[in-house]
CSV table of C-alpha atoms and ligand atoms in Angstrom, one decimal:
chain,number,residue,atom,x,y,z
A,1350,MET,CA,0.0,0.0,0.0
A,1351,THR,CA,1.2,3.5,-0.8
A,1352,SER,CA,2.5,5.4,2.2
A,1353,ARG,CA,1.3,9.0,2.1
A,1354,SER,CA,2.6,10.1,5.5
A,1355,ALA,CA,4.4,13.4,5.6
A,1356,THR,CA,6.1,15.7,8.1
A,1357,ARG,CA,5.0,19.3,8.0
A,1358,VAL,CA,5.4,22.6,9.8
A,1359,CYS,CA,2.2,24.4,10.8
A,1360,ILE,CA,0.9,27.2,13.0
A,1361,ASP,CA,-2.3,27.4,15.0
A,1362,ALA,CA,-2.4,31.2,15.2
A,1363,PRO,CA,-0.3,34.1,13.9
A,1364,GLY,CA,2.8,35.0,15.9
A,1365,GLY,CA,6.5,34.6,16.3
A,1366,PRO,CA,8.7,31.7,15.1
A,1367,GLU,CA,8.0,29.8,18.4
A,1368,ARG,CA,4.5,29.2,17.0
A,1369,MET,CA,5.8,26.9,14.3
A,1370,ARG,CA,5.3,23.3,15.2
A,1371,LEU,CA,5.9,20.0,13.5
A,1372,GLU,CA,3.2,17.5,12.8
A,1373,GLN,CA,2.9,14.1,11.1
A,1374,VAL,CA,0.0,13.9,8.7
A,1375,GLU,CA,-1.5,11.4,6.3
A,1376,LEU,CA,-2.0,13.0,3.0
A,1377,PRO,CA,-5.1,12.4,0.9
A,1378,ALA,CA,-4.7,10.5,-2.4
A,1379,PRO,CA,-4.5,13.1,-5.1
A,1380,GLY,CA,-7.9,14.2,-6.3
A,1381,PRO,CA,-8.8,15.0,-9.9
A,1382,GLY,CA,-6.2,17.4,-11.4
A,1383,GLU,CA,-3.9,17.0,-8.4
A,1384,VAL,CA,-0.5,15.4,-7.8
A,1385,ARG,CA,1.5,14.3,-4.8
A,1386,ILE,CA,5.0,15.6,-4.7
A,1387,GLU,CA,7.8,14.4,-2.5
A,1388,HIS,CA,9.9,17.5,-1.8
A,1389,GLU,CA,13.6,17.5,-2.2
A,1390,ALA,CA,14.2,21.1,-1.2
A,1391,ILE,CA,12.0,23.9,0.1
A,1392,GLY,CA,12.6,27.6,-0.5
A,1393,VAL,CA,12.2,30.0,2.4
A,1394,ASN,CA,10.9,33.4,1.4
A,1395,PHE,CA,10.1,36.6,3.3
A,1396,ILE,CA,6.4,36.1,2.5
A,1397,ASP,CA,6.5,33.1,4.8
A,1398,VAL,CA,7.4,35.5,7.6
A,1399,TYR,CA,4.4,37.8,6.7
A,1400,HIS,CA,2.1,34.7,6.7
A,1401,ARG,CA,3.5,33.5,10.0
A,1402,SER,CA,3.3,36.9,11.7
A,1403,GLY,CA,-0.2,37.7,10.4
A,1404,LEU,CA,0.9,40.7,8.3
A,1405,TYR,CA,-0.6,38.8,5.4
A,1406,PRO,CA,-3.6,36.9,6.9
A,1407,LEU,CA,-3.9,33.2,6.1
A,1408,PRO,CA,-7.3,31.9,4.9
A,1409,ALA,CA,-7.6,29.3,7.6
A,1410,MET,CA,-6.0,28.0,10.8
A,1411,PRO,CA,-4.2,25.7,11.6
A,1412,SER,CA,-2.2,26.5,8.5
A,1413,GLY,CA,0.9,25.2,6.7
A,1414,LEU,CA,3.6,27.7,5.7
A,1415,GLY,CA,5.8,28.1,2.7
A,1416,VAL,CA,5.0,28.6,-1.0
A,1417,GLU,CA,7.9,27.1,-2.8
A,1418,ALA,CA,9.4,23.7,-3.2
A,1419,VAL,CA,11.2,21.4,-5.7
A,1420,GLY,CA,10.8,17.6,-5.8
A,1421,ARG,CA,9.5,14.7,-7.8
A,1422,ILE,CA,5.9,13.6,-8.6
A,1423,ALA,CA,5.1,10.5,-6.6
A,1424,GLU,CA,1.4,10.0,-7.5
A,1425,ILE,CA,-1.0,11.5,-10.0
A,1426,GLY,CA,-4.8,12.1,-9.8
A,1427,ALA,CA,-7.4,11.6,-12.5
A,1428,GLY,CA,-7.3,13.9,-15.5
A,1429,VAL,CA,-3.8,15.2,-15.0
A,1430,GLU,CA,-2.1,15.6,-18.4
A,1431,GLY,CA,1.5,16.4,-19.3
A,1432,TRP,CA,3.1,15.0,-16.1
A,1433,SER,CA,4.3,11.5,-15.1
A,1434,VAL,CA,5.4,9.9,-11.9
A,1435,GLY,CA,9.1,10.6,-11.3
A,1436,ASP,CA,9.1,14.0,-13.1
A,1437,ARG,CA,11.2,16.7,-11.5
A,1438,VAL,CA,9.0,19.7,-10.7
A,1439,GLY,CA,8.7,22.8,-8.7
A,1440,TYR,CA,6.1,25.5,-7.7
A,1441,ALA,CA,6.1,29.0,-6.5
A,1442,GLY,CA,2.9,30.3,-5.0
A,1443,GLY,CA,-0.5,28.9,-4.1
A,1444,VAL,CA,-1.8,27.9,-0.7
A,1445,PRO,CA,0.9,27.9,2.0
A,1446,GLY,CA,2.1,24.4,2.9
A,1447,ALA,CA,5.5,23.9,1.3
A,1448,TYR,CA,7.3,23.4,4.6
A,1449,ALA,CA,6.6,19.6,4.4
A,1450,SER,CA,8.3,16.4,3.3
A,1451,ALA,CA,5.5,15.9,0.8
A,1452,ARG,CA,2.2,17.4,-0.2
A,1453,THR,CA,-0.7,17.1,-2.6
A,1454,LEU,CA,-1.5,20.1,-4.8
A,1455,PRO,CA,-3.1,21.1,-8.1
A,1456,ALA,CA,-0.9,20.0,-11.1
A,1457,ALA,CA,-1.7,23.4,-12.7
A,1458,GLN,CA,0.7,25.0,-10.3
A,1459,LEU,CA,3.7,23.0,-11.5
A,1460,VAL,CA,6.6,24.0,-13.6
A,1461,GLY,CA,9.3,21.6,-14.9
A,1462,VAL,CA,12.7,21.8,-13.3
A,1463,PRO,CA,15.7,20.9,-15.5
A,1464,GLY,CA,17.6,17.8,-14.5
A,1465,GLU,CA,21.0,19.5,-14.5
A,1466,ILE,CA,20.2,21.8,-11.5
A,1467,ASP,CA,20.4,20.3,-8.0
A,1468,ALA,CA,17.4,20.6,-5.8
A,1469,PRO,CA,18.7,23.2,-3.2
A,1470,SER,CA,19.9,25.4,-6.1
A,1471,ALA,CA,16.5,25.1,-7.8
A,1472,ALA,CA,14.7,26.0,-4.6
A,1473,ALA,CA,17.0,29.0,-4.2
A,1474,VAL,CA,16.3,30.3,-7.6
A,1475,LEU,CA,12.7,29.5,-8.6
A,1476,LEU,CA,10.5,31.9,-6.8
A,1477,LYS,CA,13.2,34.5,-6.3
A,1478,GLY,CA,14.3,34.3,-9.9
A,1479,MET,CA,10.7,34.6,-11.2
A,1480,THR,CA,10.4,37.6,-9.0
A,1481,VAL,CA,13.4,39.3,-10.6
A,1482,GLU,CA,12.1,38.3,-14.0
A,1483,TYR,CA,8.8,40.0,-13.7
A,1484,LEU,CA,10.1,43.0,-11.8
A,1485,VAL,CA,12.8,43.9,-14.4
A,1486,ARG,CA,11.1,42.7,-17.6
A,1487,ARG,CA,7.4,43.2,-17.2
A,1488,CYS,CA,6.5,45.4,-14.2
A,1489,VAL,CA,9.1,47.9,-15.5
A,1490,ARG,CA,11.1,47.3,-18.7
A,1491,VAL,CA,14.7,47.9,-17.5
A,1492,GLU,CA,17.1,48.6,-20.3
A,1493,ARG,CA,20.8,48.9,-20.8
A,1494,GLY,CA,22.2,52.3,-19.6
A,1495,MET,CA,19.5,52.8,-16.9
A,1496,THR,CA,20.4,53.5,-13.3
A,1497,VAL,CA,18.5,51.4,-10.7
A,1498,LEU,CA,18.4,51.5,-6.9
A,1499,TRP,CA,17.8,48.0,-5.3
A,1500,HIS,CA,17.4,47.6,-1.5
A,1501,ALA,CA,18.6,44.4,0.3
A,1502,ALA,CA,21.0,43.8,-2.6
A,1503,ALA,CA,22.7,40.8,-0.9
A,1504,GLY,CA,19.5,39.0,0.0
A,1505,GLY,CA,17.8,36.0,-1.7
A,1506,VAL,CA,16.0,38.1,-4.4
A,1507,GLY,CA,18.8,40.8,-4.2
A,1508,LEU,CA,21.8,38.7,-5.4
A,1509,LEU,CA,19.7,37.3,-8.3
A,1510,ALA,CA,18.7,40.8,-9.3
A,1511,MET,CA,22.3,41.9,-9.3
A,1512,GLN,CA,23.2,39.1,-11.6
A,1513,TRP,CA,20.2,39.7,-13.9
A,1514,LEU,CA,20.8,43.5,-14.1
A,1515,ARG,CA,24.5,43.0,-14.8
A,1516,GLU,CA,23.7,41.1,-17.9
A,1517,ILE,CA,21.3,43.8,-19.1
A,1518,GLY,CA,24.0,46.4,-18.6
A,1519,VAL,CA,22.5,48.6,-15.8
A,1520,THR,CA,24.2,50.8,-13.2
A,1521,VAL,CA,23.0,49.3,-9.9
A,1522,ILE,CA,23.1,51.1,-6.6
A,1523,GLY,CA,22.4,48.5,-3.9
A,1524,THR,CA,21.7,49.0,-0.2
A,1525,VAL,CA,23.0,46.4,2.3
A,1526,GLY,CA,23.3,46.0,6.0
A,1527,ASN,CA,27.1,45.6,6.4
A,1528,GLU,CA,30.5,45.6,4.7
A,1529,ALA,CA,30.5,41.8,4.1
A,1530,LYS,CA,27.2,42.0,2.3
A,1531,ALA,CA,28.5,45.0,0.3
A,1532,ALA,CA,31.4,42.9,-1.0
A,1533,LEU,CA,29.1,40.0,-1.8
A,1534,ALA,CA,26.6,42.3,-3.7
A,1535,ARG,CA,29.5,43.7,-5.7
A,1536,GLU,CA,30.8,40.3,-6.6
A,1537,HIS,CA,27.3,39.4,-8.0
A,1538,GLY,CA,27.1,42.6,-10.1
A,1539,CYS,CA,26.2,45.5,-7.9
A,1540,THR,CA,28.0,48.6,-9.3
A,1541,HIS,CA,27.8,50.7,-6.1
A,1542,PRO,CA,26.9,48.9,-2.9
A,1543,ILE,CA,25.9,51.3,0.0
A,1544,VAL,CA,26.0,50.2,3.6
A,1545,VAL,CA,22.9,51.8,5.1
A,1546,ARG,CA,22.6,52.9,8.7
A,1547,GLY,CA,19.4,54.7,9.6
A,1548,GLY,CA,18.3,55.4,6.0
A,1549,ASP,CA,21.2,57.7,5.0
A,1550,PHE,CA,21.2,56.4,1.4
A,1551,VAL,CA,19.5,59.4,-0.2
A,1552,ALA,CA,22.5,61.7,-0.1
A,1553,ARG,CA,24.7,58.9,-1.4
A,1554,VAL,CA,22.4,58.3,-4.4
A,1555,HIS,CA,22.4,62.0,-5.2
A,1556,GLU,CA,26.2,61.9,-5.1
A,1557,LEU,CA,26.6,58.7,-7.2
A,1558,THR,CA,24.2,59.9,-9.9
A,1559,GLY,CA,25.4,63.5,-10.0
A,1560,GLY,CA,21.8,64.6,-9.0
A,1561,ARG,CA,20.1,62.8,-11.9
A,1562,LEU,CA,18.7,60.1,-9.5
A,1563,CYS,CA,17.4,56.7,-10.6
A,1564,ASP,CA,15.2,55.5,-13.4
A,1565,VAL,CA,13.7,52.8,-11.2
A,1566,VAL,CA,13.9,52.2,-7.4
A,1567,TYR,CA,13.0,48.7,-6.2
A,1568,ASP,CA,12.0,48.8,-2.5
A,1569,SER,CA,11.3,45.6,-0.6
A,1570,VAL,CA,12.3,47.0,2.8
A,1571,GLY,CA,9.2,49.1,3.2
A,1572,ARG,CA,8.7,51.1,6.5
A,1573,ASP,CA,12.4,52.1,7.0
A,1574,THR,CA,13.2,53.0,3.4
A,1575,LEU,CA,10.1,54.0,1.3
A,1576,ALA,CA,10.2,57.7,1.9
A,1577,GLY,CA,13.9,57.8,1.1
A,1578,SER,CA,13.3,55.6,-2.0
A,1579,LEU,CA,10.8,58.2,-3.3
A,1580,ALA,CA,13.4,60.9,-3.0
A,1581,CYS,CA,15.8,58.8,-5.2
A,1582,VAL,CA,13.4,58.5,-8.3
A,1583,ARG,CA,14.2,60.8,-11.2
A,1584,PRO,CA,11.3,62.7,-12.9
A,1585,ARG,CA,9.1,60.2,-14.9
A,1586,GLY,CA,10.9,57.3,-13.1
A,1587,THR,CA,9.2,54.5,-11.2
A,1588,LEU,CA,9.1,53.5,-7.6
A,1589,VAL,CA,8.4,49.8,-7.2
A,1590,SER,CA,7.3,48.9,-3.6
A,1591,PHE,CA,7.4,45.1,-3.5
A,1592,GLY,CA,8.0,44.1,0.1
A,1593,ASN,CA,7.9,45.0,3.8
A,1594,ALA,CA,10.9,43.4,5.4
A,1595,SER,CA,11.1,46.2,8.0
A,1596,GLY,CA,7.3,46.6,8.3
A,1597,PRO,CA,4.4,47.9,6.2
A,1598,PRO,CA,5.4,51.0,4.1
A,1599,PRO,CA,3.9,54.4,4.8
A,1600,PRO,CA,1.2,55.8,2.6
A,1601,ILE,CA,2.3,58.1,-0.3
A,1602,ASP,CA,0.3,61.1,-1.4
A,1603,PRO,CA,-0.4,61.2,-5.1
A,1604,LEU,CA,0.4,64.9,-5.1
A,1605,GLU,CA,3.9,64.0,-3.9
A,1606,LEU,CA,4.4,61.9,-7.1
A,1607,GLY,CA,3.5,65.1,-9.1
A,1608,ARG,CA,5.7,67.4,-7.1
A,1609,ARG,CA,8.7,65.1,-7.7
A,1610,GLY,CA,8.2,65.0,-11.4
A,1611,SER,CA,5.3,62.8,-12.7
A,1612,LEU,CA,6.5,59.7,-10.9
A,1613,TYR,CA,5.0,56.2,-11.2
A,1614,LEU,CA,4.3,54.1,-8.1
A,1615,THR,CA,3.4,50.4,-8.3
A,1616,ARG,CA,2.9,47.7,-5.6
A,1617,PRO,CA,3.3,44.5,-7.6
A,1618,SER,CA,3.0,40.8,-6.6
A,1619,LEU,CA,4.6,37.8,-8.2
A,1620,PHE,CA,1.3,36.0,-8.1
A,1621,ASP,CA,-0.4,38.6,-10.3
A,1622,TYR,CA,2.4,38.3,-12.8
A,1623,THR,CA,2.4,34.5,-12.9
A,1624,GLY,CA,-1.3,33.7,-12.3
A,1625,ASP,CA,-1.7,32.6,-15.9
A,1626,PRO,CA,-0.1,29.1,-16.5
A,1627,GLN,CA,1.6,30.2,-19.7
A,1628,GLU,CA,3.1,33.3,-18.0
A,1629,ARG,CA,4.3,31.2,-15.2
A,1630,ARG,CA,6.0,28.7,-17.4
A,1631,GLN,CA,7.6,31.4,-19.5
A,1632,SER,CA,8.9,33.1,-16.3
A,1633,ALA,CA,10.4,29.9,-14.9
A,1634,ALA,CA,11.9,29.1,-18.3
A,1635,ALA,CA,13.6,32.5,-18.5
A,1636,VAL,CA,15.1,31.8,-15.0
A,1637,PHE,CA,16.3,28.3,-15.8
A,1638,GLU,CA,17.7,29.5,-19.2
A,1639,ARG,CA,19.8,32.1,-17.4
A,1640,VAL,CA,21.0,29.4,-14.9
A,1641,ALA,CA,22.0,27.2,-17.8
A,1642,ARG,CA,24.0,30.1,-19.4
A,1643,GLY,CA,25.7,30.9,-16.0
A,1644,VAL,CA,24.1,34.4,-15.8
A,1645,LEU,CA,22.2,33.4,-12.7
A,1646,ARG,CA,24.2,31.6,-10.0
A,1647,PRO,CA,21.9,30.5,-7.2
A,1648,VAL,CA,23.4,31.2,-3.8
A,1649,VAL,CA,22.3,28.9,-1.0
A,1650,GLY,CA,23.4,31.0,2.0
A,1651,MET,CA,21.9,28.7,4.6
A,1652,ARG,CA,20.7,25.1,4.4
A,1653,LEU,CA,18.7,23.7,7.3
A,1654,PRO,CA,16.7,20.5,8.0
A,1655,LEU,CA,12.9,21.1,7.7
A,1656,GLN,CA,12.7,20.6,11.5
A,1657,GLN,CA,14.6,23.8,12.0
A,1658,ALA,CA,12.3,26.0,10.0
A,1659,ALA,CA,11.8,28.4,13.0
A,1660,GLU,CA,15.6,29.0,13.0
A,1661,ALA,CA,15.4,29.9,9.3
A,1662,HIS,CA,12.7,32.6,10.2
A,1663,ARG,CA,14.8,33.9,13.1
A,1664,ALA,CA,17.8,34.3,10.8
A,1665,LEU,CA,15.8,36.0,8.0
A,1666,GLU,CA,14.1,38.4,10.3
A,1667,SER,CA,17.4,39.4,12.1
A,1668,ARG,CA,19.1,40.3,8.8
A,1669,ALA,CA,21.7,37.7,9.4
A,1670,THR,CA,21.4,35.9,6.0
A,1671,THR,CA,22.8,36.4,2.5
A,1672,GLY,CA,21.4,34.7,-0.6
A,1673,ALA,CA,18.6,32.1,-0.1
A,1674,ILE,CA,17.7,29.9,2.8
A,1675,VAL,CA,16.7,26.3,1.8
A,1676,LEU,CA,15.1,23.7,4.0
A,1677,VAL,CA,15.8,20.0,3.3
A,1678,PRO,CA,13.2,17.4,4.4
B,948,NDP,P1,16.0,38.7,1.8
B,948,NDP,O1,17.0,37.5,1.8
B,948,NDP,O2,16.3,39.8,0.9
B,948,NDP,O3,15.9,39.2,3.3
B,948,NDP,C1,15.5,40.4,3.6
B,948,NDP,C2,16.6,41.5,3.7
B,948,NDP,O4,16.0,42.8,3.9
B,948,NDP,C3,17.5,41.3,4.9
B,948,NDP,O5,18.5,40.4,4.7
B,948,NDP,C4,18.0,42.7,5.1
B,948,NDP,O6,19.1,43.0,4.2
B,948,NDP,C5,16.9,43.6,4.5
B,948,NDP,N1,16.2,44.3,5.7
B,948,NDP,C6,16.3,45.6,5.9
B,948,NDP,N2,15.6,45.9,7.0
B,948,NDP,C7,15.2,44.8,7.5
B,948,NDP,C8,14.5,44.5,8.7
B,948,NDP,N3,14.0,45.5,9.6
B,948,NDP,N4,14.1,43.2,9.0
B,948,NDP,C9,14.5,42.3,8.1
B,948,NDP,N5,15.2,42.5,7.0
B,948,NDP,C10,15.5,43.8,6.7
B,948,NDP,O7,14.5,38.1,1.6
B,948,NDP,P2,13.9,37.5,0.3
B,948,NDP,O8,14.9,37.4,-0.8
B,948,NDP,O9,13.0,36.4,0.6
B,948,NDP,O10,12.8,38.7,-0.1
B,948,NDP,C11,13.3,40.0,-0.3
B,948,NDP,C12,12.1,40.9,-0.4
B,948,NDP,O11,11.4,40.8,-1.6
B,948,NDP,C13,11.1,40.7,0.8
B,948,NDP,O12,10.7,42.0,1.2
B,948,NDP,C14,10.0,40.0,0.1
B,948,NDP,O13,8.8,40.2,0.7
B,948,NDP,C15,10.0,40.6,-1.3
B,948,NDP,N6,9.4,39.8,-2.3
B,948,NDP,C16,8.3,40.3,-3.0
B,948,NDP,C17,7.7,39.7,-4.0
B,948,NDP,C18,6.6,40.3,-4.8
B,948,NDP,O14,6.3,39.8,-5.8
B,948,NDP,N7,6.1,41.4,-4.3
B,948,NDP,C19,8.2,38.3,-4.3
B,948,NDP,C20,9.3,37.8,-3.6
B,948,NDP,C21,9.9,38.6,-2.6
B,948,NDP,P3,20.3,44.0,4.7
B,948,NDP,O15,20.7,43.6,6.1
B,948,NDP,O16,21.3,43.9,3.7
B,948,NDP,O17,19.6,45.4,4.7
């Protein structure tokens, strides 16, 4: 008889990392359109912290956590086409529950993962790489010669962004929390890393750009940086607020966008840019194609057993990490 038992991390209510507990569950057989995946590596993303803390409310409690994993298909439900048992797959999005040794989920969420990339690297690059893909190609079309400001340049998303923008030929100013992160960001393509303490990056951006400021500012830090980020956008440039690592960003008055020179402001989400299966596959293919060419080099900064998922959250929230964190079941 097929064993469908799995270990998973769940929470009973929003709160700190101490709320995360392990449980043993018996998964249901895949229903119509579903597959069961045995995970090989699980990507940890800052959105998991927002889900756990309650900043992004979860639909039901108790709830699983995690929206990204890579593994192999172990079982297929009725009506699933295009996939076979044993296929190497991954997903980025959907109902939280990826912090698990295995799970059942809709086959429509899957993307193929090339055989050449090892599972931890794939879990380090899938969601974060797709994020960079839509942010620099579709949310804003970043072109050679532009100047971009990117916060948290040595983080999971940040290092991949440095690599991607280097290939386009962009001048990238990147904020980081310490000198070691600055060196790492530079190594991955950041033209001008800035070590920020107390949001003093605005004067430095003025200096580095000769007062011209930036065509695009990508802000995932939120509360601590958004006002400064606005001051770094050149007239007719774009401010992309795409995260809240330091807390929810403050409101921005539309009149302020006018005063600063007809600026654009957007608050995008990966899930709106990859909701359509074709877009999702194209986004993942663009990522894996860049991995194959050596443009993207996934950085697994921390690898932990699934049982230590709470440690992963503590490290991420304390700004102690570089690159991606991956959990291994
Ligand atoms: P990171 O690895 O980038 O970790 C977050 C980094 O933010 C930290 O390492 C730290 O870098 C910086 N930071 C600054 N202030 C704080 C603070 N007060 N608390 C914690 N971190 C802080 O995480 P991810 O790569 O997983 O995600 C990066 C960001 O991108 C997140 O905000 C996430 O929500 C967002 N995101 C948004 C998506 C979207 O579609 N909207 C999709 C995917 C990610 P340093 O010390 O160098 O300043």
